[in-house]
Coordinates of C-alpha atoms and ligand atoms in Angstrom, one line a residue:
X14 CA 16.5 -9.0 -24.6
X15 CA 19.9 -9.3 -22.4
X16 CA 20.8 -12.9 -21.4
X17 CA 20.5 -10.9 -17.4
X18 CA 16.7 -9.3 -18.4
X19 CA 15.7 -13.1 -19.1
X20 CA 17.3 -14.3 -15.8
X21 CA 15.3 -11.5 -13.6
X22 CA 12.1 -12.5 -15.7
X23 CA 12.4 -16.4 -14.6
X24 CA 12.8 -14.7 -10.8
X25 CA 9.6 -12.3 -11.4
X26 CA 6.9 -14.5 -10.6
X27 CA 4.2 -11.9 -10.5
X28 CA 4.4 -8.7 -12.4
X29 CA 1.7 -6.3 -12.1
X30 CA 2.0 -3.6 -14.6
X31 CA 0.1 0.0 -14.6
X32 CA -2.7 -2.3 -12.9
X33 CA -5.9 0.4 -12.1
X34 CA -9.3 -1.0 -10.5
X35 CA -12.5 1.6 -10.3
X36 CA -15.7 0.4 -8.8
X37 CA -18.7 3.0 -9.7
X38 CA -16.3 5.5 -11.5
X39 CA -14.1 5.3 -8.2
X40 CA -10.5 4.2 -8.2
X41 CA -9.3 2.1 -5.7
X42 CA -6.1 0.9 -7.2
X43 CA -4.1 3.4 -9.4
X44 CA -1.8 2.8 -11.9
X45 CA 0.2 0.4 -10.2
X46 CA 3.4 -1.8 -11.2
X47 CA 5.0 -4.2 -8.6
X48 CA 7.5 -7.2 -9.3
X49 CA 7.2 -10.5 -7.2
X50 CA 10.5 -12.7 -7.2
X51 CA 10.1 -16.2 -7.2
X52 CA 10.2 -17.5 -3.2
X53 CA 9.6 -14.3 -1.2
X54 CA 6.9 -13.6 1.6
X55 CA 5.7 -10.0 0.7
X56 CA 3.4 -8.2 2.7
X57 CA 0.7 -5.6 1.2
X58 CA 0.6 -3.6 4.5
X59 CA -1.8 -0.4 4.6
X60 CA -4.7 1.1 6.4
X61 CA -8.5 -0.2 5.9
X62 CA -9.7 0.5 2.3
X63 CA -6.3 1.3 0.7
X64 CA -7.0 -1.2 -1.8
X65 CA -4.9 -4.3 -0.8
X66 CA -7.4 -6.8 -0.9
X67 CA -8.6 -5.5 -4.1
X68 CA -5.0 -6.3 -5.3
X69 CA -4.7 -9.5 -3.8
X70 CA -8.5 -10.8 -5.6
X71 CA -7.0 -9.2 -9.1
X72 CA -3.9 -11.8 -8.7
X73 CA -6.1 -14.2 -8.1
X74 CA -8.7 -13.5 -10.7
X75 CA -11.5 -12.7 -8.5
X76 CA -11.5 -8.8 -9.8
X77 CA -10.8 -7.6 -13.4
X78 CA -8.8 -4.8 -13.7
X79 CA -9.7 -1.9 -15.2
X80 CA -6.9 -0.9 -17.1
X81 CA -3.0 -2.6 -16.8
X82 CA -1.8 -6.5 -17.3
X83 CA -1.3 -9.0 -14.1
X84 CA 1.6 -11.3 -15.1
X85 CA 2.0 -14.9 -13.4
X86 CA 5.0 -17.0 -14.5
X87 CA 5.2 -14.6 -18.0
X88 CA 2.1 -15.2 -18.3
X89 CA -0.7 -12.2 -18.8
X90 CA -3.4 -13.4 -16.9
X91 CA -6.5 -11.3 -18.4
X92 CA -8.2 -14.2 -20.0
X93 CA -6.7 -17.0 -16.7
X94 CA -10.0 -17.9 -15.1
X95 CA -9.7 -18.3 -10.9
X96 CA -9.5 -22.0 -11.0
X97 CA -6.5 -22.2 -13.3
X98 CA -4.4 -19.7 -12.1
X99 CA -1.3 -21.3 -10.0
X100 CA -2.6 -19.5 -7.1
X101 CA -4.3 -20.3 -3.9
X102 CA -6.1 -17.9 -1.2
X103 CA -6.7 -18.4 2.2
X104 CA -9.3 -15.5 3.6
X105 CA -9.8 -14.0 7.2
X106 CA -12.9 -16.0 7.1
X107 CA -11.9 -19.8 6.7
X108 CA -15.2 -20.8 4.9
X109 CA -14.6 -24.3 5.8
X110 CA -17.3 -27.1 4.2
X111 CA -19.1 -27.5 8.1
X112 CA -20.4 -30.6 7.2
X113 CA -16.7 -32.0 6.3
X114 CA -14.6 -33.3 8.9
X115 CA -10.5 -31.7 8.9
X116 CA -9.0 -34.5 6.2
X117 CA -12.1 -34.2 4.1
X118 CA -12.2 -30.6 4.1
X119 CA -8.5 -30.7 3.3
X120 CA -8.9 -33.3 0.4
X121 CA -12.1 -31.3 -1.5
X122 CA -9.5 -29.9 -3.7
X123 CA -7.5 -32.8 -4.6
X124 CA -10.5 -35.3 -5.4
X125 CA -11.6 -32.8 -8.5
X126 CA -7.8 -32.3 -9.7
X127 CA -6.4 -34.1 -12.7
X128 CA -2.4 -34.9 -13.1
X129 CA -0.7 -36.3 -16.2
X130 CA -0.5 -39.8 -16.6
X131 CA 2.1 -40.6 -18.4
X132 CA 1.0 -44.7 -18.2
X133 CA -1.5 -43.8 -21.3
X134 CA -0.7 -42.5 -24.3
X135 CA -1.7 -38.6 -25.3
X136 CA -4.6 -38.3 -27.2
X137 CA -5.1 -36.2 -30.5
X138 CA -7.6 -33.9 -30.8
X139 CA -8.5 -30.8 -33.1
X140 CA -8.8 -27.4 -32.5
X141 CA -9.6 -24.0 -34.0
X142 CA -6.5 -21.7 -34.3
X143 CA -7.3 -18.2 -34.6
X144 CA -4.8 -15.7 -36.5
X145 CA -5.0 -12.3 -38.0
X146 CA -3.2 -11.7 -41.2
X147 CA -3.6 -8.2 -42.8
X148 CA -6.2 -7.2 -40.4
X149 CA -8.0 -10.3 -41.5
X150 CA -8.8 -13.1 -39.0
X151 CA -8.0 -16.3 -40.0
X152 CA -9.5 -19.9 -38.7
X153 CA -8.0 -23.3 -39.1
X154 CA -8.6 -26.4 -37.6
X155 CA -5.4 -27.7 -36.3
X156 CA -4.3 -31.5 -34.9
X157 CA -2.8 -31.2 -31.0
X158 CA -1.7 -33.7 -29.0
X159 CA -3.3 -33.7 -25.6
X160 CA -1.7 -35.7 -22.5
X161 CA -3.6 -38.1 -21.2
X162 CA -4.4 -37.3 -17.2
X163 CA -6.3 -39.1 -14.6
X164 CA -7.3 -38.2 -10.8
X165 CA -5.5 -38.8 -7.3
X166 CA -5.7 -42.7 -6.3
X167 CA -7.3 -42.8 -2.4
X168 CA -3.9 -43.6 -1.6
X169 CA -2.2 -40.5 -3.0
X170 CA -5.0 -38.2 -1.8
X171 CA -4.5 -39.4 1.5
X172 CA -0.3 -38.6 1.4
X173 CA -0.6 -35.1 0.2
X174 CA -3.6 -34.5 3.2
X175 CA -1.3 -35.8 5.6
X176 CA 1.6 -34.3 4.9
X177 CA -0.8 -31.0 4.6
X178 CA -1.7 -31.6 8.2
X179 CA 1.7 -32.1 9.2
X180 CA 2.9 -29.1 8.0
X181 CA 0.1 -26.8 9.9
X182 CA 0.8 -29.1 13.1
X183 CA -2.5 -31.1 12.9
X184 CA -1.1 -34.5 12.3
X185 CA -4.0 -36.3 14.8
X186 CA -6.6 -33.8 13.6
X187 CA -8.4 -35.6 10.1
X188 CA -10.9 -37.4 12.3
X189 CA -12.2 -34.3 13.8
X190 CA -15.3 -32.3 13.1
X191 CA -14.4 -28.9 11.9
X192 CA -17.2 -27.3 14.4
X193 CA -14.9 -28.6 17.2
X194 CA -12.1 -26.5 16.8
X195 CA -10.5 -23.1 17.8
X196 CA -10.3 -20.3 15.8
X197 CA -6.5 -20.5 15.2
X198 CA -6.8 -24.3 14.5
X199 CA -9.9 -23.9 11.5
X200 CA -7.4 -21.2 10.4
X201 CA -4.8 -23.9 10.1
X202 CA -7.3 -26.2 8.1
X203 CA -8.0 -23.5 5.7
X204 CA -4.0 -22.9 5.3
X205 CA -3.7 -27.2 4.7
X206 CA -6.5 -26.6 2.2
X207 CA -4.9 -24.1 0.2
X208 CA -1.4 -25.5 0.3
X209 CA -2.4 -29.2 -1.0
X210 CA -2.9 -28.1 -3.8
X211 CA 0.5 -27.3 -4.3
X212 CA 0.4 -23.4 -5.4
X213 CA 3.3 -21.8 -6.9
X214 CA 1.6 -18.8 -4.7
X215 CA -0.1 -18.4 -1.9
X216 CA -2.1 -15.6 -1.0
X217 CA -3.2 -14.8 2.5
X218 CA -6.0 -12.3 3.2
X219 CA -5.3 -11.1 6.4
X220 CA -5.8 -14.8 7.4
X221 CA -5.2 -13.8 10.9
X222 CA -7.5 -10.8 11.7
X223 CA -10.1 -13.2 13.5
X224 CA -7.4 -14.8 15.6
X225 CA -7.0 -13.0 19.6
X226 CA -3.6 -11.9 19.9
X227 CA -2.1 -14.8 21.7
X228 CA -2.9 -17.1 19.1
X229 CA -1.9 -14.2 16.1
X230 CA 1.6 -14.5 17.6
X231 CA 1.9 -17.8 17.5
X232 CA 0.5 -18.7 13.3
X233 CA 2.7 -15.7 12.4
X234 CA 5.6 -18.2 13.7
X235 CA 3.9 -20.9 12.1
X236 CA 3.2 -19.3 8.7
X237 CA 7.2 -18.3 8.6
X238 CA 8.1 -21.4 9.1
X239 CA 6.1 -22.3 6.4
X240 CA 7.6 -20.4 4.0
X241 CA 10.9 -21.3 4.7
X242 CA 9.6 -25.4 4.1
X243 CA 7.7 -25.0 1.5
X244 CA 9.5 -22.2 -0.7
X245 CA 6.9 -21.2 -2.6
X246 CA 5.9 -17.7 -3.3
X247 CA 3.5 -15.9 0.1
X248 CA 1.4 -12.6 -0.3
X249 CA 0.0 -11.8 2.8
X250 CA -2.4 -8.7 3.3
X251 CA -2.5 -7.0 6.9
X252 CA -3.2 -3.8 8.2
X253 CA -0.7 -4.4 11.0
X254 CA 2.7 -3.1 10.9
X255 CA 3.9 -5.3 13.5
X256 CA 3.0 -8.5 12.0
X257 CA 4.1 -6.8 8.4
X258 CA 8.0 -5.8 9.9
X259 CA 8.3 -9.3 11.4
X260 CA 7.4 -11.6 8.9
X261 CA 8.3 -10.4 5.4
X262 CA 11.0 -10.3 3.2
X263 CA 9.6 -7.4 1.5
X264 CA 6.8 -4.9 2.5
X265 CA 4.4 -2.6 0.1
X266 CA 3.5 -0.1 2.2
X267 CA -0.3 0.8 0.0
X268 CA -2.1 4.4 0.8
X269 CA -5.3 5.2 -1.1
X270 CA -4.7 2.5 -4.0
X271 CA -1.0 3.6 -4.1
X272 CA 2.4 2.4 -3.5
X273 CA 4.0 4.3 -1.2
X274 CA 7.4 1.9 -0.9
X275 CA 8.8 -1.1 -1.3
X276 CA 11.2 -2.1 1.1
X277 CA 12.9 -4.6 3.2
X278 CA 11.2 -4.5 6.6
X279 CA 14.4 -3.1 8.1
X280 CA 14.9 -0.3 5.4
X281 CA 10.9 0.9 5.8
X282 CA 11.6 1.3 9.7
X283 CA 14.8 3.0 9.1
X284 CA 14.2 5.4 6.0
X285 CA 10.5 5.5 5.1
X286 CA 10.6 7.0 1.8
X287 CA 8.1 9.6 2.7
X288 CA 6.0 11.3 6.1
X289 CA 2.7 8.4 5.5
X290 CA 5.5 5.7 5.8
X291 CA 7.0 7.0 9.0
X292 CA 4.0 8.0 10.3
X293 CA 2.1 4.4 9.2
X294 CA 5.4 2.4 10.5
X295 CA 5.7 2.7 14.4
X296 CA 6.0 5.7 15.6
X297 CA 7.2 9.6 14.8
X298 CA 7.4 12.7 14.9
X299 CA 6.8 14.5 12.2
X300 CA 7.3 18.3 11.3
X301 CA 7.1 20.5 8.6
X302 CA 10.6 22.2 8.0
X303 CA 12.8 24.4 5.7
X304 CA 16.1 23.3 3.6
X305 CA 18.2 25.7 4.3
X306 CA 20.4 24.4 1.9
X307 CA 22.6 20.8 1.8
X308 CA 22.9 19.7 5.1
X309 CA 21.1 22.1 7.3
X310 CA 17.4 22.0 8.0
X311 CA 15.4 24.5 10.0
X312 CA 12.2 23.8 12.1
X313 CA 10.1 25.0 15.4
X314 CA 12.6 28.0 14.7
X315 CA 16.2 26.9 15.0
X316 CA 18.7 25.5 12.5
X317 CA 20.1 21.7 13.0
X318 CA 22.9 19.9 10.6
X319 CA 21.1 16.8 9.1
X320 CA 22.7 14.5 6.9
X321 CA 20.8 14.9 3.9
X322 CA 21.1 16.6 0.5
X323 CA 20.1 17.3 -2.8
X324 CA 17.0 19.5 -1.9
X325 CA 15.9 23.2 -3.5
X326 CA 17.2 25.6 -1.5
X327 CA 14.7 26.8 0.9
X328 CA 12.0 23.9 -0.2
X329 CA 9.9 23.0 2.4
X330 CA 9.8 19.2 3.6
X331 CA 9.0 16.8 6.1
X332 CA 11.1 15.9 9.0
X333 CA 11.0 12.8 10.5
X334 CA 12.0 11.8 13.7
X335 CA 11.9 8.5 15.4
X336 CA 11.0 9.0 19.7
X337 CA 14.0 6.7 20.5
X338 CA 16.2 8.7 18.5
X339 CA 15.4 11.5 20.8
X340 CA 17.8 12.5 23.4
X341 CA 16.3 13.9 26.8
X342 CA 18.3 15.7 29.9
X343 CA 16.6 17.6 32.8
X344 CA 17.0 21.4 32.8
X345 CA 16.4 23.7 29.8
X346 CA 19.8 25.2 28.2
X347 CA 21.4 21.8 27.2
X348 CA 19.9 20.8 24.1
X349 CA 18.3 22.4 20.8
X350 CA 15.0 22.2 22.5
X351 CA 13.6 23.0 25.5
X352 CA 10.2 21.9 26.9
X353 CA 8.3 20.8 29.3
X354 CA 7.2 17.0 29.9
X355 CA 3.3 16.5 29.3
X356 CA 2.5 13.0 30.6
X357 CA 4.8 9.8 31.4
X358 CA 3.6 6.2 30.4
X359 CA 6.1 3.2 31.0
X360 CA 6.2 0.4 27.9
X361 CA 8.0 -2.1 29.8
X362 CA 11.4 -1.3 28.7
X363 CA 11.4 1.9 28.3
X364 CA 8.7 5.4 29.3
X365 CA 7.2 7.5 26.7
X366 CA 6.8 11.0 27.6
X367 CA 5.1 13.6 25.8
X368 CA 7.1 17.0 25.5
X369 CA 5.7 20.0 24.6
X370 CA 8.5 22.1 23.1
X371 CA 7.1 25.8 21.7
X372 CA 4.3 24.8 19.5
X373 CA 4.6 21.0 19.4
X374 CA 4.6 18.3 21.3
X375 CA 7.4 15.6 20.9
X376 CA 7.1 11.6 21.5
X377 CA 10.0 10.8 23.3
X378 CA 11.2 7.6 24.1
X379 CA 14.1 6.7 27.1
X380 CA 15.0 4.8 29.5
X381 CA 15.3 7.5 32.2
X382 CA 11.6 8.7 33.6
X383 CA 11.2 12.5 33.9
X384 CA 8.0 13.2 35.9
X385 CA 5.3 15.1 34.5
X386 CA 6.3 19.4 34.4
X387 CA 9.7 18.6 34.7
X388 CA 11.7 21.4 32.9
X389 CA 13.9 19.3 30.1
X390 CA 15.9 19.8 26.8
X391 CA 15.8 17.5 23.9
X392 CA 19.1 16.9 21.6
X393 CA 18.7 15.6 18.0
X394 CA 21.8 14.2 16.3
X395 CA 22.0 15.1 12.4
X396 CA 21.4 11.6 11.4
X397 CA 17.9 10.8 14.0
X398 CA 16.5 13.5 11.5
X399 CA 14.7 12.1 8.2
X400 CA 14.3 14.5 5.6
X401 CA 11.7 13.6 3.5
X402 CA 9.6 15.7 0.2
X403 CA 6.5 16.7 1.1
X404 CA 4.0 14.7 0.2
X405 CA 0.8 16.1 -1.8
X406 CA -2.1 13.8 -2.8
X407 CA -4.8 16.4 -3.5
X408 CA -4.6 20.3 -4.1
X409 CA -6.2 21.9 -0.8
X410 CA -6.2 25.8 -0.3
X411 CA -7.8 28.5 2.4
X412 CA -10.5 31.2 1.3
X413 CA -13.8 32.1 1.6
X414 CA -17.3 32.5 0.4
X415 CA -17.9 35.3 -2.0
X416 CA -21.3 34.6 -2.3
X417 CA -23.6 30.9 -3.3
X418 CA -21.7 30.4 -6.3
X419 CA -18.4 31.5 -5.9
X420 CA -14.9 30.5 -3.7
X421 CA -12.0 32.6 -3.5
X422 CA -8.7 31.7 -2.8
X423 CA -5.2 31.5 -4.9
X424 CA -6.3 35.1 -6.0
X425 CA -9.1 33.5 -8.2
X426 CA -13.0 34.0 -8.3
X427 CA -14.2 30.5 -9.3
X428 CA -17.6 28.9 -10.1
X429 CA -17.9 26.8 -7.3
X430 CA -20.9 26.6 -5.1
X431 CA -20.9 27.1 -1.5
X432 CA -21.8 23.8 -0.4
X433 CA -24.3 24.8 2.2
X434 CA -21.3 27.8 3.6
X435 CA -22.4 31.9 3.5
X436 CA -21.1 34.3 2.6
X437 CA -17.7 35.3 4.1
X438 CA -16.9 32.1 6.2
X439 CA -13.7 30.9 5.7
X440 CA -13.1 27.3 3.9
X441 CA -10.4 24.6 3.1
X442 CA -11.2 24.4 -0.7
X443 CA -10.0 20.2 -1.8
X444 CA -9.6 19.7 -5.1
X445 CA -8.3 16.4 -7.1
X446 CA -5.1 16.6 -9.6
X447 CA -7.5 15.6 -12.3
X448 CA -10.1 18.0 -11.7
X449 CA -7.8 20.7 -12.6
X450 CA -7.5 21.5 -16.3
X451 CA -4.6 23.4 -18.1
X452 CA -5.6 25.9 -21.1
X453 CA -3.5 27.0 -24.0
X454 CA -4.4 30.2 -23.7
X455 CA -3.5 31.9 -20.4
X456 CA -6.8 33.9 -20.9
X457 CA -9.4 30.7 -21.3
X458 CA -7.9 29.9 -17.3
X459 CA -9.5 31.5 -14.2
X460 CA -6.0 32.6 -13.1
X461 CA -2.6 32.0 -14.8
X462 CA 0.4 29.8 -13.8
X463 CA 3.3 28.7 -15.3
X464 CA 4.6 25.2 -15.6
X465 CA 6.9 24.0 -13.1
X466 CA 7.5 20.3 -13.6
X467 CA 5.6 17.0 -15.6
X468 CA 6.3 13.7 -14.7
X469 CA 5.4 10.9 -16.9
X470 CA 3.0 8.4 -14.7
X471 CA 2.7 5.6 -17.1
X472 CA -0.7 6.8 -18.6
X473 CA -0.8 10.5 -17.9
X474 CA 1.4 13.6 -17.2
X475 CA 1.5 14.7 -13.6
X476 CA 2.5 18.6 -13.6
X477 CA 3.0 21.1 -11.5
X478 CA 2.3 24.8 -12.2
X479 CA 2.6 27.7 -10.0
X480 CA 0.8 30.8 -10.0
X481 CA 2.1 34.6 -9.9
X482 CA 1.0 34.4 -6.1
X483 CA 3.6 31.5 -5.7
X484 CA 0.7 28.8 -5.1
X485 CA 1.2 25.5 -6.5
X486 CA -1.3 23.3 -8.4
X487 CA -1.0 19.5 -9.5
X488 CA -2.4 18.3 -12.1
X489 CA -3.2 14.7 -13.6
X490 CA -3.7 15.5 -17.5
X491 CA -3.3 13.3 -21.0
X492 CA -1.6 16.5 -22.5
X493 CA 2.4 17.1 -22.2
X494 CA 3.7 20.2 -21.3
X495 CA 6.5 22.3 -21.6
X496 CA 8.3 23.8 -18.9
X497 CA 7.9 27.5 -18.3
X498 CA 4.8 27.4 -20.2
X499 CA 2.4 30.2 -19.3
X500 CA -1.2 28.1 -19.5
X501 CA -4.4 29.0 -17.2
X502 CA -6.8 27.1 -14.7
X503 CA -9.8 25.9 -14.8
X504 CA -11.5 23.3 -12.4
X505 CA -14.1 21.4 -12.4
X506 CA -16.3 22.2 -9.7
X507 CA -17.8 18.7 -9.2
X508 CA -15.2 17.1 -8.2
X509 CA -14.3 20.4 -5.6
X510 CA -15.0 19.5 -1.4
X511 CA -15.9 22.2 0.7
X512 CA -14.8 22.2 4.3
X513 CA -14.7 24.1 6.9
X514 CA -11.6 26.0 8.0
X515 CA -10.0 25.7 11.4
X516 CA -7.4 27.4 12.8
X517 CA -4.6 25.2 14.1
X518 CA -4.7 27.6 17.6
X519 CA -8.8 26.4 17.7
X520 CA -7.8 22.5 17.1
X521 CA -5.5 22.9 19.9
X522 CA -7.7 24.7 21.8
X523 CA -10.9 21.9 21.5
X524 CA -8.1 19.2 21.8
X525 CA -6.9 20.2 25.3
Ligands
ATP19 P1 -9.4 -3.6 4.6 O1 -8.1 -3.7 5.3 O2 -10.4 -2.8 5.3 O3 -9.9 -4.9 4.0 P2 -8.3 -3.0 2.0 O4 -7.1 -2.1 1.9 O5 -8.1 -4.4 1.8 O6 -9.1 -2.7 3.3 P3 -10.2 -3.0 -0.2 O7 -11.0 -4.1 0.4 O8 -9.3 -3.4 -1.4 O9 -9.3 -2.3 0.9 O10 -11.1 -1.9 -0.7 C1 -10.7 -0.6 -1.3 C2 -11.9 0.2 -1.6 O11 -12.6 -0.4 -2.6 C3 -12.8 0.4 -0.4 O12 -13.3 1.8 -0.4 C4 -13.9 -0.5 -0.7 O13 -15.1 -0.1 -0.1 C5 -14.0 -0.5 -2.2 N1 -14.5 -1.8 -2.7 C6 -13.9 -3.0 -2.6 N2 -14.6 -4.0 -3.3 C7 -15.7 -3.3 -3.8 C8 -16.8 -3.8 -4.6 N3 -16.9 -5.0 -5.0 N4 -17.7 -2.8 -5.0 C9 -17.5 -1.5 -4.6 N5 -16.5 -1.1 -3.9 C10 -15.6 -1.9 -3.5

């Protein structure tokens, strides 16, 4: 290993690698590798059930992962109990000892711990050493030396609970009963309690949820300030952007177990890596376009220079664009859109209006109000508009009933049963990368594709095939593939959801 590689592992002081958790046969956290450095406040930001606070209980040994390795310090943490990892969590719920007043609820932790003490001499003991030679497992009893340790004097235990207090702004609180106080100040206790303990991480599950808002403000400003005393490592888990963009040094933005990016809170506002980002992170507009080619993208029917690049010609993406970055005059004929404005709401500095421009409706963001039907045009300067690839979690297709057994759609006939639909209504057909299975033999498939592309995920191939009918398939398979291979289809129809299909003209029909 490089003198450099060494250097970057002494900075890494968690490293999660190709970490999966299932519960019941359902995964919640896929595949996932993230580095920590040594020192930085990283958020795990994503919407309820994404899996963050499953992450943040596998760091601290509270989950067992599935499949993958949690690192602390170098260390692979699989056989690390809880209590002697050199972590410490504080939880939305403070689950403070009621009967304890503030200093002894704070001290709990330091009466049990042990320190060296380097006043006695180290003791020998013996031990079984456990190697394999050949295959063979081999026992010996081996002499170690074993520093002698003793507990916190009264004295000592008292010091680190102060300075505990001081540090979460409760220096006059240790008297008090725990019952007594506000939310945001049993928060604070909590916080003390976990940091006097002297973590080399702290994790934080969204320990401000139960706070009002007033008091939310005012711990994020706190816990900042925090981190810059203490510098120690912070992972904080919220499902609010806000609080995510203000008070990191690095954000994980999580959807459905996965990482979408990790980013600088600046860089995730101002180039999401893909449409959840965007969309998740403040807000945007976001449309489905056409790559004409390098630098010109096409959508709601007219061609606009971007500033992006490096796209198939013709592939279809997403375009993202922010509602400040949106420029408004009255009057249709000025801009590359024109519309018509929908509503007006004022934010304080600045009004929001809705704009319907042909088929969509725009968030726009200025400083100068249009009323409501006013007759405007909206300008979009090449580099307000994100290009992003399209993002695909799950195959989904349109088709129909054939009869209680069979779906059509993608030109196939396949075993799948109806779900409670007849025959001849009209479906959106979901179906999972890994319920999709590729044959050898093009005639063993349902319908034949070729292969497109496989990425190597860490543990499986993900590959893309598209039919003669030009619809694509992704698959999640143990198997490699070759490009331009000619394979067939087959699903599994267990893992298949029925819906049912509605028109976009009907959704905007019911939504007005
Ligand atoms: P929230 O912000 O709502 O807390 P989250 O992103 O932290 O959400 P998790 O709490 O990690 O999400 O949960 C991810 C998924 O795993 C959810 O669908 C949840 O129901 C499920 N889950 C979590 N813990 C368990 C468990 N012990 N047994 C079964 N399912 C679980």
């Amino acid at each position: 290993m490089a003198a450099n590689d060494k250097t970057n592992d002494f900075e890494k002081i968690i490293e999660l690698k190709n970490v999966s958790k299932s519960f019941d046969g359902k995964a919640v956290v896929k595949d996932l590798s993230l580095s920590i450095r040594r020192g930085q406040f990283v958020t795990l930001l994503g919407p309820s059930g994404c899996g963050k606070t499953t992450l943040l209980r596998m760091i601290a040994g509270f989950e067992t992962p599935t499949s993958g390795e949690i690192y602390i310090g170098g260390v692979p943490m699989s056989s690390i109990p809880p209590y002697k990892r050199p972590v410490n969590t504080v939880f939305q719920k403070y689950a403070l000892f009621p009967h304890l007043n503030v200093f002894k609820n704070i001290a709990f932790g330091l009466k049990l711990k042990r320190i060296a003490d380097p006043t006695k001499p180290a003791k020998e003991r013996y031990v079984t050493k456990q190697t394999v030679v050949d295959g063979k497992v081999r026992r010996e009893r081996v002499k170690v030396s074993v520093e002698a340790t003793r507990k916190l004097t009264k004295s000592e235990i008292a010091d680190k609970v102060n300075r505990a207090l001081k540090l979460v702004g409760l220096e006059d609180y240790g008297h008090r009963d725990v019952n007594s106080l506000s939310g945001g100040q049993q928060q604070r206790v909590a916080i003390a309690r976990a940091l006097v303990c002297e973590p080399k991480v702290l994790l934080l599950d969204e320990p401000l949820g139960a706070l009002d808002l007033k008091m939310r403000k005012e711990m994020q400003i706190e816990l900042k300030k925090m981190h810059e005393e203490l510098g120690i490592t912070f992972i904080f888990v919220t499902h609010d952007q806000e609080e995510a963009l203000t008070m990191s040094d690095v954000v994980v933005v999580m959807n459905d177990g996965i990482i979408q990016q990790v980013a600088q809170p600046k860089k995730i506002y101002d180039e999401p890596q893909n449409a959840f980002v965007a969309d998740f992170i403040g807000e945007s507009n976001i449309l489905t376009g056409i790559m004409e080619k390098d630098y010109t993208i096409r959508f709601l029917g007219k061609t606009l220079a971007c500033v992006d690049k490096g796209f198939e010609k013709n592939e279809r993406v997403d375009v993202i664009i922010r509602p400040e970055d949106i420029g408004i005059s009255a009057g249709p004929g000025q801009g590359h859109f024109d519309g018509e404005v929908l509503t007006v709401v004022f934010k304080g500095t600045y009004y929001e209006m809705e704009v319907k421009a042909g088929d969509y409706e725009f968030t726009v963001q200025n400083q100068v109000e249009f009323q409501k039907g006013a007759a405007v045009s909206l300008t979009i300067a090449p580099d307000s508009i994100h290009i992003m690839k399209k993002l695909i979690t799950i195959n989904k297709f349109v088709g129909y009933v054939y009869d209680e057994e069979t779906i059509c759609f993608a030109e196939g006939d396949w075993e799948i049963p109806a779900q409670g639909f007849e025959k001849g209504d009209e479906v959106v057909v979901q179906i999972p990368f890994n319920a999709v299975e590729l044959t050898d033999d093009e005639e063993d498939g349902v319908i034949g594709a070729r292969v497109a592309q496989s990425v190597y995920k860490g543990t499986y191939y993900q590959v893309q095939v598209i039919t003669d009918t030009y619809e694509d398939f992704y698959v999640d398979t143990a198997d490699e593939w070759d490009m331009d291979d000619r394979v067939g289809i087959k699903i599994d129809p267990a893992k298949v959801l029925v819906d049912a299909y509605v028109a976009p003209e009907e959704t905007a029909d019911e939504e007005k």
